[in-house]
Amino acid sequence: MNRFSVLLTALLLAANGEAAAEAPGADDVSAGALVWARRLPPEAGRPRDVSTARLTSEERTDLIVLAGDRNRPMTLLALRGRDGTELWRRRLDARAAAVPARRGPGPLDAVVAASGDTLLALDGLTGKVLARTSLPGTVGELAVGDVTGDGRDEIVCTSGGAYDDALVCRRSDDLSELWRVSCPEPRGRFDDGFRMPSVLSDTGQGPRVFVRQHRTRLVALGSSGDIVWSTVLGDKSGMVPTGTAVTCPAAVDADGAGHDDLVVGTLDGTLLLLDRDSGAALASRVFGGTEHRRIAQRRRLPRALKRLLMESGEPASGYAALDLDPAPGEELVFTTADGETHAYSVRTDSLLWRMKVLGNVEYAPLPATTADGRRCLVVATTERIYYLDAATGGELDAAGPVDGCSRLLLGRFAAGAHVQAVLLDSNEGVLSVVGTSLIPVAP
């Protein structure tokens, strides 16, 4: 049975509500072989997101799944990584969010969930409530990371009423508040408060918390909530606010000096490199735009919109930093909305390679390593899973056609050195885990 047939079998098993469990043993699951497949309970609703965590003591990767229909109550499920069995579930309000968090020095994660105006810290193994607190206004988006440098995670979240007008940092153990920052009131029709909080806790002593403010401004905060800098990313006037940040900042050591800077993507396809300590723009480049120009040339459009399409590119879904050549410094890999995966050297402002993929891409490429030591990028689309050689962009392998894959993650769900791939089909409510021939990138 080839790997394409295995994937089809996985979906058929899941469609019948069955799970295929891993056969115990020390050997790796062969590439393309099914580890297990599971259809989420119909009452849970459509799966919206999935993340990996360490919830059990089995030294395997486990899964946290958030499911629910739009504007309705949502369900949070914890699944055992080795076979997909349900550990626990909890009902949450609409617009819920959940992230794994380290509450202490041990290897296991807790789960922090937002439900309405309530923030919950849950035991990862049982779902038991460990701490609970209420915020003034609905909790919006969550981010997790070591903000204070004490080796434990803190929780950063947005909250508010008509718009998210506050950014709050809380401890992950008891959810006590460390600091709170208020957002200036909106002044234009494109202003929307705080969005997309993120924590970069392993990039030196500079700012650790970042948040988008009113679409086109990026704000950097220190460990005590002090605003280190605030910078405008681009234009927010006209028909489309082209300077809108669409990716959370990613860290990249572009010159090999041992100091990370930040890369941010905007709606018009611009890649911005920012100095981490000051927010000053160090470099920028627009990627994509071919499809935009074709649309503008073929259709009769308002002059302002045609000009926008002719001059702008395709936004990226996220960035990963890898050292791809002998020169000092890291290069960036990312996939733009037109389906092109790029490897780009910020240091020399040069494109190392680009590769066209089929289907829509919603997430950044995942770095891994092949069995013979080559760097590899895993790109998930709605039609195919690609394994690309990070040095050349050439296709090493592909998991084959995948109908409706909306998310892919890598983790160790079976015994052995290789990692396995989690495929989420949001439309069908299916989670399946298949083997790969990849091993994790060394930290």
PDB file of C-alpha atoms in Angstrom, residues 211-421:
ATOM      1  CA  VAL A 211       1.466  43.534  19.824  1.00  0.00           C
ATOM      2  CA  ARG A 212      -0.195  45.092  16.804  1.00  0.00           C
ATOM      3  CA  GLN A 213      -1.963  48.368  17.598  1.00  0.00           C
ATOM      4  CA  HIS A 214      -4.674  49.773  15.317  1.00  0.00           C
ATOM      5  CA  ARG A 215      -3.617  47.498  12.449  1.00  0.00           C
ATOM      6  CA  THR A 216      -0.520  49.327  11.186  1.00  0.00           C
ATOM      7  CA  ARG A 217       1.543  49.990  14.328  1.00  0.00           C
ATOM      8  CA  LEU A 218       3.791  47.509  16.126  1.00  0.00           C
ATOM      9  CA  VAL A 219       4.444  48.075  19.841  1.00  0.00           C
ATOM     10  CA  ALA A 220       7.319  46.438  21.763  1.00  0.00           C
ATOM     11  CA  LEU A 221       7.187  46.054  25.542  1.00  0.00           C
ATOM     12  CA  GLY A 222       9.729  45.026  28.146  1.00  0.00           C
ATOM     13  CA  SER A 223       9.310  42.442  30.887  1.00  0.00           C
ATOM     14  CA  SER A 224       7.638  44.924  33.246  1.00  0.00           C
ATOM     15  CA  GLY A 225       5.162  46.198  30.659  1.00  0.00           C
ATOM     16  CA  ASP A 226       7.148  49.318  29.764  1.00  0.00           C
ATOM     17  CA  ILE A 227       6.758  50.423  26.147  1.00  0.00           C
ATOM     18  CA  VAL A 228      10.238  50.212  24.603  1.00  0.00           C
ATOM     19  CA  TRP A 229       9.246  51.460  21.174  1.00  0.00           C
ATOM     20  CA  SER A 230       6.311  51.906  18.835  1.00  0.00           C
ATOM     21  CA  THR A 231       6.655  52.048  15.065  1.00  0.00           C
ATOM     22  CA  VAL A 232       4.335  52.473  12.077  1.00  0.00           C
ATOM     23  CA  LEU A 233       4.648  49.641   9.556  1.00  0.00           C
ATOM     24  CA  GLY A 234       2.969  51.293   6.586  1.00  0.00           C
ATOM     25  CA  ASP A 235       0.055  53.213   5.163  1.00  0.00           C
ATOM     26  CA  LYS A 236      -3.436  52.765   6.597  1.00  0.00           C
ATOM     27  CA  SER A 237      -5.260  55.224   4.364  1.00  0.00           C
ATOM     28  CA  GLY A 238      -7.150  54.522   1.158  1.00  0.00           C
ATOM     29  CA  MET A 239      -9.329  51.578   0.242  1.00  0.00           C
ATOM     30  CA  VAL A 240      -7.078  48.970   1.896  1.00  0.00           C
ATOM     31  CA  PRO A 241      -4.752  49.598   4.887  1.00  0.00           C
ATOM     32  CA  THR A 242      -1.695  48.133   3.161  1.00  0.00           C
ATOM     33  CA  GLY A 243       0.542  48.577   6.210  1.00  0.00           C
ATOM     34  CA  THR A 244      -1.549  46.176   8.256  1.00  0.00           C
ATOM     35  CA  ALA A 245       0.610  43.595  10.014  1.00  0.00           C
ATOM     36  CA  VAL A 246      -0.536  40.074   9.104  1.00  0.00           C
ATOM     37  CA  THR A 247       2.186  38.057  10.879  1.00  0.00           C
ATOM     38  CA  CYS A 248       3.491  38.091  14.423  1.00  0.00           C
ATOM     39  CA  PRO A 249       7.151  39.172  14.621  1.00  0.00           C
ATOM     40  CA  ALA A 250       9.697  36.402  14.047  1.00  0.00           C
ATOM     41  CA  ALA A 251      13.281  36.520  15.291  1.00  0.00           C
ATOM     42  CA  VAL A 252      16.161  36.311  12.804  1.00  0.00           C
ATOM     43  CA  ASP A 253      19.916  36.805  13.236  1.00  0.00           C
ATOM     44  CA  ALA A 254      20.375  38.184   9.745  1.00  0.00           C
ATOM     45  CA  ASP A 255      24.053  39.134  10.004  1.00  0.00           C
ATOM     46  CA  GLY A 256      25.331  36.337  12.241  1.00  0.00           C
ATOM     47  CA  ALA A 257      26.345  38.732  15.014  1.00  0.00           C
ATOM     48  CA  GLY A 258      24.421  36.792  17.665  1.00  0.00           C
ATOM     49  CA  HIS A 259      21.717  39.458  18.019  1.00  0.00           C
ATOM     50  CA  ASP A 260      18.220  38.801  16.753  1.00  0.00           C
ATOM     51  CA  ASP A 261      16.234  41.370  14.836  1.00  0.00           C
ATOM     52  CA  LEU A 262      12.551  41.124  13.901  1.00  0.00           C
ATOM     53  CA  VAL A 263      10.791  40.323  10.661  1.00  0.00           C
ATOM     54  CA  VAL A 264       7.142  41.287  10.126  1.00  0.00           C
ATOM     55  CA  GLY A 265       4.899  40.799   7.099  1.00  0.00           C
ATOM     56  CA  THR A 266       2.210  43.261   5.995  1.00  0.00           C
ATOM     57  CA  LEU A 267      -0.941  42.978   3.927  1.00  0.00           C
ATOM     58  CA  ASP A 268       0.625  44.292   0.721  1.00  0.00           C
ATOM     59  CA  GLY A 269       3.302  41.576   0.686  1.00  0.00           C
ATOM     60  CA  THR A 270       6.074  43.635   2.283  1.00  0.00           C
ATOM     61  CA  LEU A 271       8.700  41.884   4.394  1.00  0.00           C
ATOM     62  CA  LEU A 272      10.032  44.333   7.001  1.00  0.00           C
ATOM     63  CA  LEU A 273      13.217  43.806   8.999  1.00  0.00           C
ATOM     64  CA  LEU A 274      13.162  45.859  12.206  1.00  0.00           C
ATOM     65  CA  ASP A 275      15.882  46.566  14.732  1.00  0.00           C
ATOM     66  CA  ARG A 276      14.731  44.753  17.837  1.00  0.00           C
ATOM     67  CA  ASP A 277      16.014  47.378  20.256  1.00  0.00           C
ATOM     68  CA  SER A 278      14.617  50.465  18.528  1.00  0.00           C
ATOM     69  CA  GLY A 279      11.975  49.369  16.016  1.00  0.00           C
ATOM     70  CA  ALA A 280      13.823  51.155  13.204  1.00  0.00           C
ATOM     71  CA  ALA A 281      13.343  49.684   9.734  1.00  0.00           C
ATOM     72  CA  LEU A 282      16.559  48.026   8.543  1.00  0.00           C
ATOM     73  CA  ALA A 283      15.327  46.550   5.265  1.00  0.00           C
ATOM     74  CA  SER A 284      12.141  45.904   3.315  1.00  0.00           C
ATOM     75  CA  ARG A 285      11.124  44.066   0.168  1.00  0.00           C
ATOM     76  CA  VAL A 286       7.844  43.247  -1.547  1.00  0.00           C
ATOM     77  CA  PHE A 287       7.259  39.616  -2.546  1.00  0.00           C
ATOM     78  CA  GLY A 288       4.667  38.255  -4.936  1.00  0.00           C
ATOM     79  CA  GLY A 289       2.409  40.509  -6.947  1.00  0.00           C
ATOM     80  CA  THR A 290       2.277  38.476 -10.140  1.00  0.00           C
ATOM     81  CA  GLU A 291      -1.304  37.380  -9.558  1.00  0.00           C
ATOM     82  CA  HIS A 292      -2.266  40.901  -8.479  1.00  0.00           C
ATOM     83  CA  ARG A 293      -0.920  42.390 -11.698  1.00  0.00           C
ATOM     84  CA  ARG A 294      -2.763  39.815 -13.803  1.00  0.00           C
ATOM     85  CA  ILE A 295      -6.037  40.749 -12.116  1.00  0.00           C
ATOM     86  CA  ALA A 296      -5.373  44.454 -12.581  1.00  0.00           C
ATOM     87  CA  GLN A 297      -4.544  44.021 -16.263  1.00  0.00           C
ATOM     88  CA  ARG A 298      -7.535  41.835 -17.125  1.00  0.00           C
ATOM     89  CA  ARG A 299     -10.331  43.728 -15.380  1.00  0.00           C
ATOM     90  CA  ARG A 300     -11.782  47.195 -15.373  1.00  0.00           C
ATOM     91  CA  LEU A 301     -11.182  48.444 -11.853  1.00  0.00           C
ATOM     92  CA  PRO A 302     -11.209  51.791 -10.064  1.00  0.00           C
ATOM     93  CA  ARG A 303      -7.920  53.596 -10.570  1.00  0.00           C
ATOM     94  CA  ALA A 304      -6.976  53.508  -6.886  1.00  0.00           C
ATOM     95  CA  LEU A 305      -7.587  49.762  -6.624  1.00  0.00           C
ATOM     96  CA  LYS A 306      -5.739  49.048  -9.881  1.00  0.00           C
ATOM     97  CA  ARG A 307      -2.731  51.031  -8.641  1.00  0.00           C
ATOM     98  CA  LEU A 308      -2.780  49.130  -5.365  1.00  0.00           C
ATOM     99  CA  LEU A 309      -2.829  45.772  -7.151  1.00  0.00           C
ATOM    100  CA  MET A 310      -0.060  46.773  -9.548  1.00  0.00           C
ATOM    101  CA  GLU A 311       2.269  47.942  -6.761  1.00  0.00           C
ATOM    102  CA  SER A 312       1.601  45.458  -3.956  1.00  0.00           C
ATOM    103  CA  GLY A 313       2.535  41.828  -3.439  1.00  0.00           C
ATOM    104  CA  GLU A 314       1.146  38.758  -1.707  1.00  0.00           C
ATOM    105  CA  PRO A 315       1.209  38.557   2.115  1.00  0.00           C
ATOM    106  CA  ALA A 316       3.114  35.753   3.821  1.00  0.00           C
ATOM    107  CA  SER A 317       1.532  33.503   6.426  1.00  0.00           C
ATOM    108  CA  GLY A 318       4.585  33.453   8.691  1.00  0.00           C
ATOM    109  CA  TYR A 319       8.363  33.215   8.717  1.00  0.00           C
ATOM    110  CA  ALA A 320      11.008  30.714   9.819  1.00  0.00           C
ATOM    111  CA  ALA A 321      14.712  31.498  10.204  1.00  0.00           C
ATOM    112  CA  LEU A 322      17.343  28.955   9.093  1.00  0.00           C
ATOM    113  CA  ASP A 323      21.065  29.077   8.340  1.00  0.00           C
ATOM    114  CA  LEU A 324      21.087  27.933   4.713  1.00  0.00           C
ATOM    115  CA  ASP A 325      24.491  28.963   3.372  1.00  0.00           C
ATOM    116  CA  PRO A 326      28.120  29.141   4.592  1.00  0.00           C
ATOM    117  CA  ALA A 327      28.001  32.917   5.160  1.00  0.00           C
ATOM    118  CA  PRO A 328      27.251  34.173   8.689  1.00  0.00           C
ATOM    119  CA  GLY A 329      23.633  34.807   9.531  1.00  0.00           C
ATOM    120  CA  GLU A 330      20.232  33.225   9.078  1.00  0.00           C
ATOM    121  CA  GLU A 331      18.006  33.261   6.021  1.00  0.00           C
ATOM    122  CA  LEU A 332      14.206  33.500   5.974  1.00  0.00           C
ATOM    123  CA  VAL A 333      11.825  30.931   4.519  1.00  0.00           C
ATOM    124  CA  PHE A 334       8.144  31.707   3.968  1.00  0.00           C
ATOM    125  CA  THR A 335       5.242  31.048   1.624  1.00  0.00           C
ATOM    126  CA  THR A 336       3.226  33.897   0.145  1.00  0.00           C
ATOM    127  CA  ALA A 337      -0.476  33.817  -0.627  1.00  0.00           C
ATOM    128  CA  ASP A 338       0.164  33.156  -4.323  1.00  0.00           C
ATOM    129  CA  GLY A 339       1.618  29.738  -3.410  1.00  0.00           C
ATOM    130  CA  GLU A 340       5.322  30.490  -3.774  1.00  0.00           C
ATOM    131  CA  THR A 341       7.758  29.348  -1.085  1.00  0.00           C
ATOM    132  CA  HIS A 342      10.817  31.608  -0.828  1.00  0.00           C
ATOM    133  CA  ALA A 343      14.266  31.358   0.720  1.00  0.00           C
ATOM    134  CA  TYR A 344      15.563  34.899   1.151  1.00  0.00           C
ATOM    135  CA  SER A 345      18.820  36.350   2.461  1.00  0.00           C
ATOM    136  CA  VAL A 346      18.138  39.614   4.240  1.00  0.00           C
ATOM    137  CA  ARG A 347      21.882  40.178   4.606  1.00  0.00           C
ATOM    138  CA  THR A 348      22.464  40.349   0.835  1.00  0.00           C
ATOM    139  CA  ASP A 349      18.873  41.178  -0.225  1.00  0.00           C
ATOM    140  CA  SER A 350      18.929  38.185  -2.536  1.00  0.00           C
ATOM    141  CA  LEU A 351      16.480  35.399  -3.292  1.00  0.00           C
ATOM    142  CA  LEU A 352      18.168  32.007  -2.901  1.00  0.00           C
ATOM    143  CA  TRP A 353      15.299  30.109  -4.495  1.00  0.00           C
ATOM    144  CA  ARG A 354      11.539  29.970  -4.855  1.00  0.00           C
ATOM    145  CA  MET A 355       9.187  27.057  -5.390  1.00  0.00           C
ATOM    146  CA  LYS A 356       5.567  27.110  -6.531  1.00  0.00           C
ATOM    147  CA  VAL A 357       3.190  24.894  -4.539  1.00  0.00           C
ATOM    148  CA  LEU A 358      -0.402  23.920  -5.272  1.00  0.00           C
ATOM    149  CA  GLY A 359      -3.249  24.944  -2.993  1.00  0.00           C
ATOM    150  CA  ASN A 360      -3.776  27.603  -0.343  1.00  0.00           C
ATOM    151  CA  VAL A 361      -1.168  27.989   2.401  1.00  0.00           C
ATOM    152  CA  GLU A 362      -2.266  29.242   5.811  1.00  0.00           C
ATOM    153  CA  TYR A 363       0.851  28.686   7.935  1.00  0.00           C
ATOM    154  CA  ALA A 364       4.608  29.160   7.723  1.00  0.00           C
ATOM    155  CA  PRO A 365       6.851  26.300   6.530  1.00  0.00           C
ATOM    156  CA  LEU A 366       7.962  23.913   9.270  1.00  0.00           C
ATOM    157  CA  PRO A 367      11.722  23.217   9.484  1.00  0.00           C
ATOM    158  CA  ALA A 368      12.926  19.651   9.957  1.00  0.00           C
ATOM    159  CA  THR A 369      15.913  17.459   9.013  1.00  0.00           C
ATOM    160  CA  THR A 370      16.032  14.440   6.721  1.00  0.00           C
ATOM    161  CA  ALA A 371      17.562  11.151   7.859  1.00  0.00           C
ATOM    162  CA  ASP A 372      20.774  11.960   5.954  1.00  0.00           C
ATOM    163  CA  GLY A 373      21.132  15.348   7.661  1.00  0.00           C
ATOM    164  CA  ARG A 374      19.694  17.723   5.060  1.00  0.00           C
ATOM    165  CA  ARG A 375      17.573  20.660   6.166  1.00  0.00           C
ATOM    166  CA  CYS A 376      13.987  20.265   5.006  1.00  0.00           C
ATOM    167  CA  LEU A 377      10.893  22.470   4.903  1.00  0.00           C
ATOM    168  CA  VAL A 378       7.411  21.015   5.263  1.00  0.00           C
ATOM    169  CA  VAL A 379       4.747  23.083   3.514  1.00  0.00           C
ATOM    170  CA  ALA A 380       1.080  22.208   4.042  1.00  0.00           C
ATOM    171  CA  THR A 381      -1.523  23.287   1.507  1.00  0.00           C
ATOM    172  CA  THR A 382      -5.169  22.445   0.982  1.00  0.00           C
ATOM    173  CA  GLU A 383      -4.157  20.006  -1.777  1.00  0.00           C
ATOM    174  CA  ARG A 384      -0.745  18.587  -0.945  1.00  0.00           C
ATOM    175  CA  ILE A 385       1.949  18.262   1.691  1.00  0.00           C
ATOM    176  CA  TYR A 386       5.408  19.179   0.355  1.00  0.00           C
ATOM    177  CA  TYR A 387       8.850  18.270   1.656  1.00  0.00           C
ATOM    178  CA  LEU A 388      11.318  20.779   0.167  1.00  0.00           C
ATOM    179  CA  ASP A 389      15.103  20.784   0.332  1.00  0.00           C
ATOM    180  CA  ALA A 390      15.860  23.945   2.318  1.00  0.00           C
ATOM    181  CA  ALA A 391      19.110  24.548   0.424  1.00  0.00           C
ATOM    182  CA  THR A 392      17.676  24.346  -3.106  1.00  0.00           C
ATOM    183  CA  GLY A 393      13.876  24.364  -2.905  1.00  0.00           C
ATOM    184  CA  GLY A 394      13.732  21.052  -4.737  1.00  0.00           C
ATOM    185  CA  GLU A 395      10.967  18.640  -3.821  1.00  0.00           C
ATOM    186  CA  LEU A 396      12.368  15.790  -1.739  1.00  0.00           C
ATOM    187  CA  ASP A 397       9.117  13.965  -1.140  1.00  0.00           C
ATOM    188  CA  ALA A 398       5.423  14.642  -0.840  1.00  0.00           C
ATOM    189  CA  ALA A 399       2.726  13.059   1.264  1.00  0.00           C
ATOM    190  CA  GLY A 400       0.495  13.289  -1.756  1.00  0.00           C
ATOM    191  CA  PRO A 401      -2.954  14.783  -2.376  1.00  0.00           C
ATOM    192  CA  VAL A 402      -4.721  15.759   0.828  1.00  0.00           C
ATOM    193  CA  ASP A 403      -8.319  16.908   0.498  1.00  0.00           C
ATOM    194  CA  GLY A 404      -8.920  19.901   2.735  1.00  0.00           C
ATOM    195  CA  CYS A 405      -5.835  19.880   4.969  1.00  0.00           C
ATOM    196  CA  SER A 406      -6.004  23.169   6.871  1.00  0.00           C
ATOM    197  CA  ARG A 407      -3.213  22.650   9.408  1.00  0.00           C
ATOM    198  CA  LEU A 408      -0.118  20.512   9.742  1.00  0.00           C
ATOM    199  CA  LEU A 409       2.078  20.052  12.807  1.00  0.00           C
ATOM    200  CA  LEU A 410       5.077  17.846  13.534  1.00  0.00           C
ATOM    201  CA  GLY A 411       5.603  15.893  16.738  1.00  0.00           C
ATOM    202  CA  ARG A 412       6.747  12.567  18.155  1.00  0.00           C
ATOM    203  CA  PHE A 413       3.577  10.493  18.521  1.00  0.00           C
ATOM    204  CA  ALA A 414       5.222   7.089  18.066  1.00  0.00           C
ATOM    205  CA  ALA A 415       8.412   5.423  19.280  1.00  0.00           C
ATOM    206  CA  GLY A 416      11.675   6.094  17.444  1.00  0.00           C
ATOM    207  CA  ALA A 417      13.777   8.996  16.273  1.00  0.00           C
ATOM    208  CA  HIS A 418      11.481  10.280  13.526  1.00  0.00           C
ATOM    209  CA  VAL A 419       8.643  12.727  13.942  1.00  0.00           C
ATOM    210  CA  GLN A 420       5.121  12.274  12.646  1.00  0.00           C
ATOM    211  CA  ALA A 421       2.798  14.734  10.935  1.00  0.00           C
TER     212      ALA A 421
END
